[in-house]
Coordinates of C-alpha atoms in Angstrom, one line a residue:
Chain A
M1 CA -0.1 0.0 0.0
K2 CA 1.1 3.6 -0.6
I3 CA 0.8 5.9 2.4
A4 CA 1.3 9.5 2.4
L5 CA 2.3 11.0 5.5
V6 CA 1.4 14.7 5.2
G7 CA 3.3 16.9 7.3
G8 CA 5.3 13.9 8.2
T9 CA 8.6 15.1 9.1
G10 CA 7.8 15.5 12.9
D11 CA 7.7 12.9 15.6
I12 CA 4.5 11.2 14.8
G13 CA 5.2 11.0 11.1
T14 CA 8.7 9.6 11.9
G15 CA 7.0 7.1 14.0
F16 CA 4.4 5.8 11.5
A17 CA 7.2 5.7 8.8
L18 CA 9.3 3.5 10.9
R19 CA 6.4 1.1 12.0
W20 CA 4.9 0.8 8.6
G21 CA 8.1 1.1 6.5
A22 CA 8.7 -2.4 6.2
N23 CA 5.4 -3.4 4.8
H24 CA 4.3 -0.3 2.5
D25 CA 5.5 2.4 0.3
I26 CA 5.9 5.3 2.5
I27 CA 5.9 8.9 1.2
I28 CA 6.8 11.6 3.6
G29 CA 5.3 15.0 2.6
S30 CA 6.2 18.2 3.9
R31 CA 5.6 22.0 2.5
K32 CA 9.2 22.0 1.7
A33 CA 10.2 18.8 -0.3
D34 CA 13.8 19.1 0.8
R35 CA 12.9 18.6 4.4
A36 CA 10.7 15.4 3.6
V37 CA 13.6 14.0 1.5
E38 CA 16.0 14.4 4.4
S39 CA 13.3 12.9 6.9
A40 CA 13.2 9.8 4.5
L41 CA 16.7 9.3 4.3
K42 CA 17.0 9.2 8.2
V43 CA 14.0 6.8 8.5
A44 CA 15.6 4.5 5.7
E45 CA 18.7 4.6 7.7
V46 CA 17.1 3.5 10.9
L47 CA 15.3 0.7 9.5
G48 CA 18.4 -0.4 7.4
G49 CA 18.0 -3.7 6.0
E50 CA 14.2 -3.9 6.8
K51 CA 13.3 -0.8 4.7
G52 CA 10.8 -0.8 2.1
N53 CA 10.3 2.1 -0.2
I54 CA 10.6 5.3 1.6
R55 CA 10.9 8.7 0.0
G56 CA 10.1 12.2 0.6
T57 CA 8.4 15.0 -1.4
D58 CA 6.0 18.0 -1.1
N59 CA 2.5 17.3 0.4
G60 CA 0.7 17.7 -2.9
A61 CA 2.8 15.1 -4.7
A62 CA 2.7 12.8 -1.5
I63 CA -1.0 12.8 -1.6
E64 CA -1.7 12.3 -5.0
A65 CA 0.6 9.3 -5.1
A66 CA -1.1 7.5 -2.2
D67 CA -3.8 5.1 -1.4
V68 CA -3.9 6.3 2.2
V69 CA -3.2 9.8 3.5
V70 CA -2.4 10.3 7.1
L71 CA -2.7 13.9 8.3
C72 CA 0.3 14.3 10.7
V73 CA -0.1 18.1 11.2
P74 CA -1.3 20.2 14.1
Y75 CA -4.9 21.5 13.9
E76 CA -3.7 24.9 13.0
H77 CA -2.6 23.4 9.5
L78 CA -5.7 21.3 8.7
V79 CA -6.7 23.7 6.2
S80 CA -3.4 23.8 4.4
A81 CA -3.4 19.9 4.5
T82 CA -6.6 19.6 3.1
S83 CA -8.8 22.2 1.2
D84 CA -5.5 24.1 0.0
L85 CA -4.4 20.7 -1.6
K86 CA -7.8 19.7 -2.7
S87 CA -6.8 19.0 -6.4
F88 CA -4.5 16.2 -5.4
Y89 CA -7.1 14.2 -3.5
S90 CA -9.0 11.8 -5.4
N91 CA -10.0 8.4 -3.8
Q92 CA -7.6 8.0 -0.9
V93 CA -8.6 7.1 2.5
V94 CA -7.8 10.0 4.7
V95 CA -6.7 9.2 8.4
S96 CA -7.0 12.1 10.9
P97 CA -5.1 12.0 14.2
V98 CA -5.6 15.8 14.4
V99 CA -6.7 17.1 17.7
P100 CA -7.9 20.7 18.2
M101 CA -6.4 21.7 21.5
S102 CA -4.6 24.6 23.4
Y103 CA -2.4 25.1 26.6
N104 CA -3.3 28.1 28.7
G105 CA -0.3 27.9 30.9
K106 CA -2.2 25.8 33.4
Y107 CA -3.9 23.0 31.6
F108 CA -4.8 21.6 28.1
Q109 CA -8.0 22.4 26.8
F110 CA -10.1 20.7 23.8
D111 CA -11.2 23.4 21.3
P112 CA -13.4 21.9 18.9
P113 CA -14.4 23.7 15.8
E114 CA -18.1 24.6 14.8
E115 CA -18.2 21.1 13.0
G116 CA -17.5 19.2 16.5
S117 CA -14.2 17.7 15.6
A118 CA -11.2 18.0 13.4
A119 CA -12.3 14.9 11.7
M120 CA -15.6 16.4 10.9
K121 CA -14.0 19.8 9.7
A122 CA -11.4 17.7 7.6
K123 CA -14.7 16.1 5.9
S124 CA -16.2 19.4 5.2
L125 CA -13.0 20.7 3.7
L126 CA -12.3 17.7 1.5
P127 CA -14.1 16.4 -1.7
E128 CA -17.7 14.7 -0.7
E129 CA -16.8 11.3 -2.0
M130 CA -13.5 11.3 0.6
K131 CA -13.6 8.5 3.1
I132 CA -12.2 10.0 6.5
V133 CA -11.1 7.8 9.4
S134 CA -10.3 9.4 12.9
A135 CA -7.5 7.3 14.7
F136 CA -4.2 7.4 16.4
H137 CA -4.9 10.7 18.5
T138 CA -3.6 9.2 21.7
V139 CA -0.8 7.0 20.4
C140 CA 2.5 7.9 22.2
A141 CA 4.7 9.6 19.4
T142 CA 8.2 8.9 21.6
A143 CA 7.0 5.4 21.9
L144 CA 6.1 5.1 18.4
Q145 CA 9.5 6.2 17.2
D146 CA 11.4 3.6 19.4
K147 CA 10.6 0.8 16.6
D148 CA 11.3 -2.3 18.5
R149 CA 9.2 -1.0 21.6
E150 CA 6.2 -3.2 22.1
L151 CA 3.2 -0.8 22.8
K152 CA 0.1 -1.6 24.8
A153 CA -2.2 1.1 24.5
D154 CA -5.7 1.0 22.5
V155 CA -6.3 3.1 19.3
L156 CA -9.8 4.3 19.2
I157 CA -11.3 4.4 15.6
C158 CA -14.2 6.5 14.3
G159 CA -15.6 6.4 10.7
D160 CA -18.5 5.8 8.6
E161 CA -17.5 3.2 6.0
A162 CA -16.6 -0.7 7.1
E163 CA -14.0 -0.8 4.5
S164 CA -11.7 2.2 5.3
I165 CA -12.3 1.4 9.1
D166 CA -10.9 -2.1 8.4
L167 CA -7.8 -0.6 6.5
V168 CA -7.2 1.4 9.4
I169 CA -7.7 -1.6 12.0
S170 CA -5.2 -3.4 9.9
L171 CA -2.6 -0.6 10.0
T172 CA -3.0 -0.4 13.7
E173 CA -2.4 -4.1 14.1
E174 CA 1.0 -3.9 12.3
I175 CA 2.3 -1.8 15.0
K176 CA 3.1 -4.2 17.7
N177 CA 0.9 -4.5 20.1
L178 CA -1.5 -1.6 19.6
R179 CA -5.1 -2.7 20.0
P180 CA -7.7 -1.2 17.5
L181 CA -11.1 -0.7 19.1
K182 CA -14.1 0.9 16.9
A183 CA -15.5 3.8 18.6
G184 CA -18.5 4.7 16.5
P185 CA -19.1 7.0 13.5
L186 CA -17.2 10.1 12.5
A187 CA -19.7 12.1 14.4
V188 CA -18.6 11.1 17.7
S189 CA -14.8 11.7 16.9
S190 CA -15.0 14.8 19.2
M191 CA -15.2 12.3 22.2
V192 CA -12.0 10.3 21.0
E193 CA -10.2 13.5 20.1
S194 CA -10.7 15.2 23.5
L195 CA -8.7 12.1 25.1
T196 CA -5.6 13.9 24.0
P197 CA -5.9 16.9 26.2
M198 CA -7.2 14.9 29.0
L199 CA -4.5 12.4 28.8
L200 CA -1.7 15.4 28.7
N201 CA -3.3 16.8 31.9
V202 CA -3.4 13.4 33.6
A203 CA 0.1 12.5 32.7
R204 CA 1.7 15.8 33.8
R205 CA -0.2 16.0 37.2
N206 CA 0.6 12.1 38.0
K207 CA 4.2 11.8 36.4
I208 CA 3.0 9.3 33.9
R209 CA 5.7 9.2 31.0
D210 CA 4.8 8.1 27.5
A211 CA 1.2 7.9 28.6
G212 CA -1.6 5.9 26.7
I213 CA -5.2 4.9 27.2
K214 CA -6.4 1.5 27.6
I215 CA -10.1 0.2 27.7
I216 CA -10.2 -2.5 30.5
S217 CA -12.8 -5.1 31.7
E218 CA -13.6 -5.3 35.2
R219 CA -14.8 -8.8 34.4
S220 CA -11.4 -10.4 34.0
N221 CA -11.0 -10.1 37.8
I222 CA -13.9 -12.4 38.5
T223 CA -12.7 -15.5 40.3
A224 CA -15.0 -18.4 39.4
Chain B
M1 CA -17.1 10.4 57.9
K2 CA -20.9 10.8 56.9
I3 CA -21.4 10.5 53.2
A4 CA -24.8 11.1 51.7
L5 CA -25.6 9.2 48.5
V6 CA -28.3 11.6 46.9
G7 CA -30.5 9.3 44.6
G8 CA -28.6 6.7 46.0
T9 CA -31.2 3.8 45.5
G10 CA -29.7 2.6 42.2
D11 CA -26.8 0.6 41.0
I12 CA -24.2 3.4 41.5
G13 CA -25.3 4.4 45.0
T14 CA -25.8 0.8 46.1
G15 CA -22.2 0.1 44.8
F16 CA -20.7 3.2 46.9
A17 CA -22.8 2.1 49.9
L18 CA -21.4 -1.2 49.8
R19 CA -17.7 -0.3 49.2
W20 CA -17.8 2.5 51.8
G21 CA -20.1 1.1 54.2
A22 CA -17.6 -0.6 56.3
N23 CA -15.7 2.6 57.3
H24 CA -18.1 5.2 57.0
D25 CA -21.7 6.3 57.9
I26 CA -23.6 6.0 54.9
I27 CA -26.9 7.9 54.3
I28 CA -28.7 6.8 51.6
G29 CA -31.1 9.4 50.1
S30 CA -34.0 9.4 47.7
R31 CA -37.0 11.5 46.6
K32 CA -39.0 8.9 48.5
A33 CA -37.6 8.2 52.1
D34 CA -39.2 4.9 52.3
R35 CA -37.3 3.8 49.2
A36 CA -34.1 4.8 50.6
V37 CA -34.9 3.1 53.9
E38 CA -35.5 -0.2 51.9
S39 CA -32.5 0.3 50.0
A40 CA -30.4 0.9 53.2
L41 CA -31.8 -2.2 54.8
K42 CA -30.6 -4.4 51.6
V43 CA -27.1 -3.0 51.7
A44 CA -26.8 -3.6 55.5
E45 CA -28.0 -7.3 54.7
V46 CA -25.3 -7.7 52.2
L47 CA -22.5 -6.1 54.2
G48 CA -23.6 -8.4 57.2
G49 CA -21.1 -8.1 60.1
E50 CA -18.9 -5.5 58.1
K51 CA -21.7 -3.1 58.3
G52 CA -21.0 0.3 59.7
N53 CA -24.1 2.6 60.1
I54 CA -26.2 2.6 57.2
R55 CA -29.5 4.4 57.0
G56 CA -32.0 5.9 54.4
T57 CA -34.1 9.1 54.3
D58 CA -35.1 11.8 52.0
N59 CA -32.4 13.7 49.8
G60 CA -32.7 16.9 52.0
A61 CA -32.1 15.3 55.2
A62 CA -29.4 13.0 53.9
I63 CA -27.5 16.1 52.6
E64 CA -28.2 18.2 55.8
A65 CA -26.4 15.3 57.8
A66 CA -23.4 14.6 55.6
D67 CA -19.9 15.8 55.4
V68 CA -19.5 14.5 51.9
V69 CA -22.7 14.5 49.1
V70 CA -22.2 12.3 46.3
L71 CA -24.8 13.1 43.4
C72 CA -25.8 9.6 42.4
V73 CA -28.6 11.1 39.8
P74 CA -28.8 11.1 36.1
Y75 CA -28.2 14.6 34.6
E76 CA -31.8 15.2 34.1
H77 CA -32.0 15.4 38.1
L78 CA -29.0 17.5 38.6
V79 CA -31.4 20.7 39.3
S80 CA -33.5 18.8 41.7
A81 CA -30.5 17.3 43.5
T82 CA -28.9 20.5 44.1
S83 CA -30.6 24.1 43.6
D84 CA -34.0 22.5 44.7
L85 CA -32.4 21.5 47.8
K86 CA -30.1 24.6 48.3
S87 CA -31.1 25.2 51.9
F88 CA -29.8 21.8 53.0
Y89 CA -26.4 22.3 51.6
S90 CA -23.8 24.1 54.1
N91 CA -20.2 23.2 53.9
Q92 CA -20.2 19.5 52.5
V93 CA -17.7 18.4 49.7
V94 CA -20.0 17.5 46.7
V95 CA -19.0 14.7 44.5
S96 CA -20.3 14.8 41.0
P97 CA -20.2 11.6 38.9
V98 CA -22.9 13.2 36.8
V99 CA -22.6 12.7 32.9
P100 CA -24.9 14.7 30.6
M101 CA -25.4 12.4 27.5
S102 CA -28.0 10.9 25.4
Y103 CA -28.6 7.8 23.0
N104 CA -29.9 8.6 19.6
G105 CA -30.5 4.8 19.1
K106 CA -27.2 4.3 17.3
Y107 CA -24.5 5.8 19.6
F108 CA -24.2 7.7 22.9
Q109 CA -23.4 11.4 22.7
F110 CA -21.8 13.9 25.1
D111 CA -24.5 16.8 25.7
P112 CA -22.6 19.3 27.9
P113 CA -24.7 22.3 29.1
E114 CA -23.8 25.7 28.6
E115 CA -21.5 25.7 31.6
G116 CA -19.3 23.1 29.9
S117 CA -19.9 20.1 32.0
A118 CA -22.2 18.7 34.7
A119 CA -19.9 19.6 37.4
M120 CA -19.5 23.4 36.2
K121 CA -23.4 23.5 36.1
A122 CA -23.7 21.8 39.7
K123 CA -21.2 24.6 41.0
S124 CA -23.6 27.2 39.3
L125 CA -26.7 25.8 41.1
L126 CA -25.1 25.3 44.6
P127 CA -24.1 28.0 47.1
E128 CA -20.8 29.9 46.2
E129 CA -18.7 28.5 49.0
M130 CA -19.5 24.7 48.2
K131 CA -16.4 22.5 47.0
I132 CA -17.2 20.6 44.0
V133 CA -15.1 17.6 43.0
S134 CA -16.0 15.9 39.8
A135 CA -15.0 12.0 39.9
F136 CA -16.2 8.4 39.5
H137 CA -17.7 9.0 35.9
T138 CA -16.4 5.8 34.2
V139 CA -16.4 3.4 37.3
C140 CA -18.2 0.2 36.4
A141 CA -21.6 0.2 38.4
T142 CA -21.9 -3.7 38.1
A143 CA -18.4 -4.3 39.3
L144 CA -18.9 -1.8 42.1
Q145 CA -21.9 -3.7 43.4
D146 CA -19.8 -7.0 43.5
K147 CA -18.2 -6.0 46.9
D148 CA -15.3 -8.4 46.8
R149 CA -14.4 -8.0 43.3
E150 CA -11.0 -6.1 42.9
L151 CA -11.5 -3.4 40.4
K152 CA -8.4 -2.3 38.2
A153 CA -9.7 0.8 36.4
D154 CA -8.6 4.6 36.9
V155 CA -10.7 7.3 38.6
L156 CA -10.1 10.6 37.2
I157 CA -10.7 13.5 39.4
C158 CA -11.2 17.3 38.6
G159 CA -11.4 19.9 41.4
D160 CA -10.1 23.2 42.4
E161 CA -9.1 22.7 46.1
A162 CA -6.6 20.3 47.3
E163 CA -8.3 19.5 50.3
S164 CA -11.4 18.2 49.0
I165 CA -9.5 16.5 46.0
D166 CA -7.5 14.5 48.5
L167 CA -10.6 13.5 50.3
V168 CA -12.0 12.0 47.1
I169 CA -8.6 10.5 46.4
S170 CA -8.8 8.7 49.9
L171 CA -12.4 7.5 49.2
T172 CA -11.3 6.1 45.7
E173 CA -8.4 4.3 47.4
E174 CA -10.6 2.6 49.8
I175 CA -12.4 0.7 46.7
K176 CA -9.9 -1.9 46.1
N177 CA -7.9 -1.5 43.6
L178 CA -9.2 1.7 42.1
R179 CA -6.5 4.0 41.2
P180 CA -7.1 7.9 41.7
L181 CA -5.6 10.2 39.2
K182 CA -5.7 14.0 39.3
A183 CA -7.0 15.3 35.9
G184 CA -7.0 19.1 36.4
P185 CA -9.3 21.8 37.7
L186 CA -13.0 21.6 37.7
A187 CA -13.0 23.6 34.2
V188 CA -11.7 20.5 32.5
S189 CA -14.3 18.3 33.9
S190 CA -16.0 18.1 30.4
M191 CA -13.2 16.0 29.0
V192 CA -13.5 13.6 31.9
E193 CA -17.3 13.4 31.6
S194 CA -17.2 12.7 28.0
L195 CA -15.4 9.4 28.5
T196 CA -18.6 7.9 29.7
P197 CA -20.6 7.9 26.3
M198 CA -17.1 7.2 24.6
L199 CA -16.8 4.2 26.9
L200 CA -20.2 3.0 26.2
N201 CA -19.9 3.2 22.4
V202 CA -16.5 1.3 22.5
A203 CA -17.8 -1.4 24.9
R204 CA -20.8 -2.2 22.8
R205 CA -19.0 -2.2 19.5
N206 CA -16.0 -4.5 20.8
K207 CA -18.0 -6.5 23.2
I208 CA -16.1 -5.4 26.3
R209 CA -18.3 -6.2 29.4
D210 CA -18.0 -4.1 32.6
A211 CA -15.7 -1.7 30.7
G212 CA -13.3 0.8 32.5
I213 CA -10.5 3.3 31.7
K214 CA -6.9 3.0 32.6
I215 CA -4.0 5.4 31.7
I216 CA -0.9 3.3 31.0
S217 CA 2.7 4.1 30.5
E218 CA 4.4 2.9 27.3
R219 CA 7.6 3.1 29.1
S220 CA 7.1 0.2 31.4
N221 CA 7.7 -1.8 28.0
I222 CA 11.2 -0.7 27.8
T223 CA 13.7 -3.6 28.3
A224 CA 17.3 -2.3 29.4

């Protein structure tokens, strides 16, 4: 599969490239193509013998060449990664880990747009036929980049079409040992996106490093 | 300590009564005192030899007699449990596990009021000097009522005063083995309250019974 990591030169993009690089063609995108090329070379070097086909280019070319587009951008760049590049989108599945949030000096806040969530806003900014899946908001970028580290968090996934959701489930399962969980339609993405500022507040106040979220069952404690 | 469980004849109230009954005076409240008395008798019977002082009365009398008031009511009854009973409140710590949410036949939605959250609304409805702590939104009522079952979820706590937060931390720790975690000031309670509809959606779609939330650290997987 061809995966474009739009704005993929940062921590989260590098993490995905390292984790998916062995099985897929990775196209790291950036507003500046040379930064993306540099980033791709670094990832290829870390992967060494395991590397697939990893290259860097500008965001538009990355999107155009891909089957799956992952929006590795802060919320502030959502417009420049979607509607400003509309002509490069056609029938890709678009994955949004984007979280609209801010820090006021004391705590992180969730700042959803009028559409309710970043994913719903992305949907409104892209061609109507695009399939948007909301996922990976709480994955720990630091742990993701440590490519041999086994993870244990859950990835909560929102979307409206079974096929694109299944694709994201499968990408999640390639990252050992993340567990994909369906969280409902795109309309409830706000409840999944708001986990990120909540998690940052909790991690900071309780000194939890590389924090993640897990849904547990209290039944597994029942002794027969 | 004297703990009033307002609207405490339901699952969550019974659960708290069973878990705190050994160490505290529990006053189960209800709009109808006779229902509260009946509920208290049942709890006392389950606790048997372990029981402390457990009684039932109307909500107003329960609040008036208590040091800590836990609002065990659905969001729709928040006004009747707070401003309608304003004269019974004085200097109690008020714990809100209340979640404003709805189900549209397909999924659960978070429906925060204008104030941002149930806890912030409770604050606006109660005398100014009241200390409100937001907690226990995602505790599994079924597991809570099974008084010998060891739990493993986290309890996320929001509040503005260290002393009342510490009190709720201590009440959490009495329920084996819930872990209390500070999640920030009352202003961010919305992010904690919205966990409940999110969790219900995830539990249903992934067949997770008695679901709860846990904050994990991806660092504990690092092998030296």
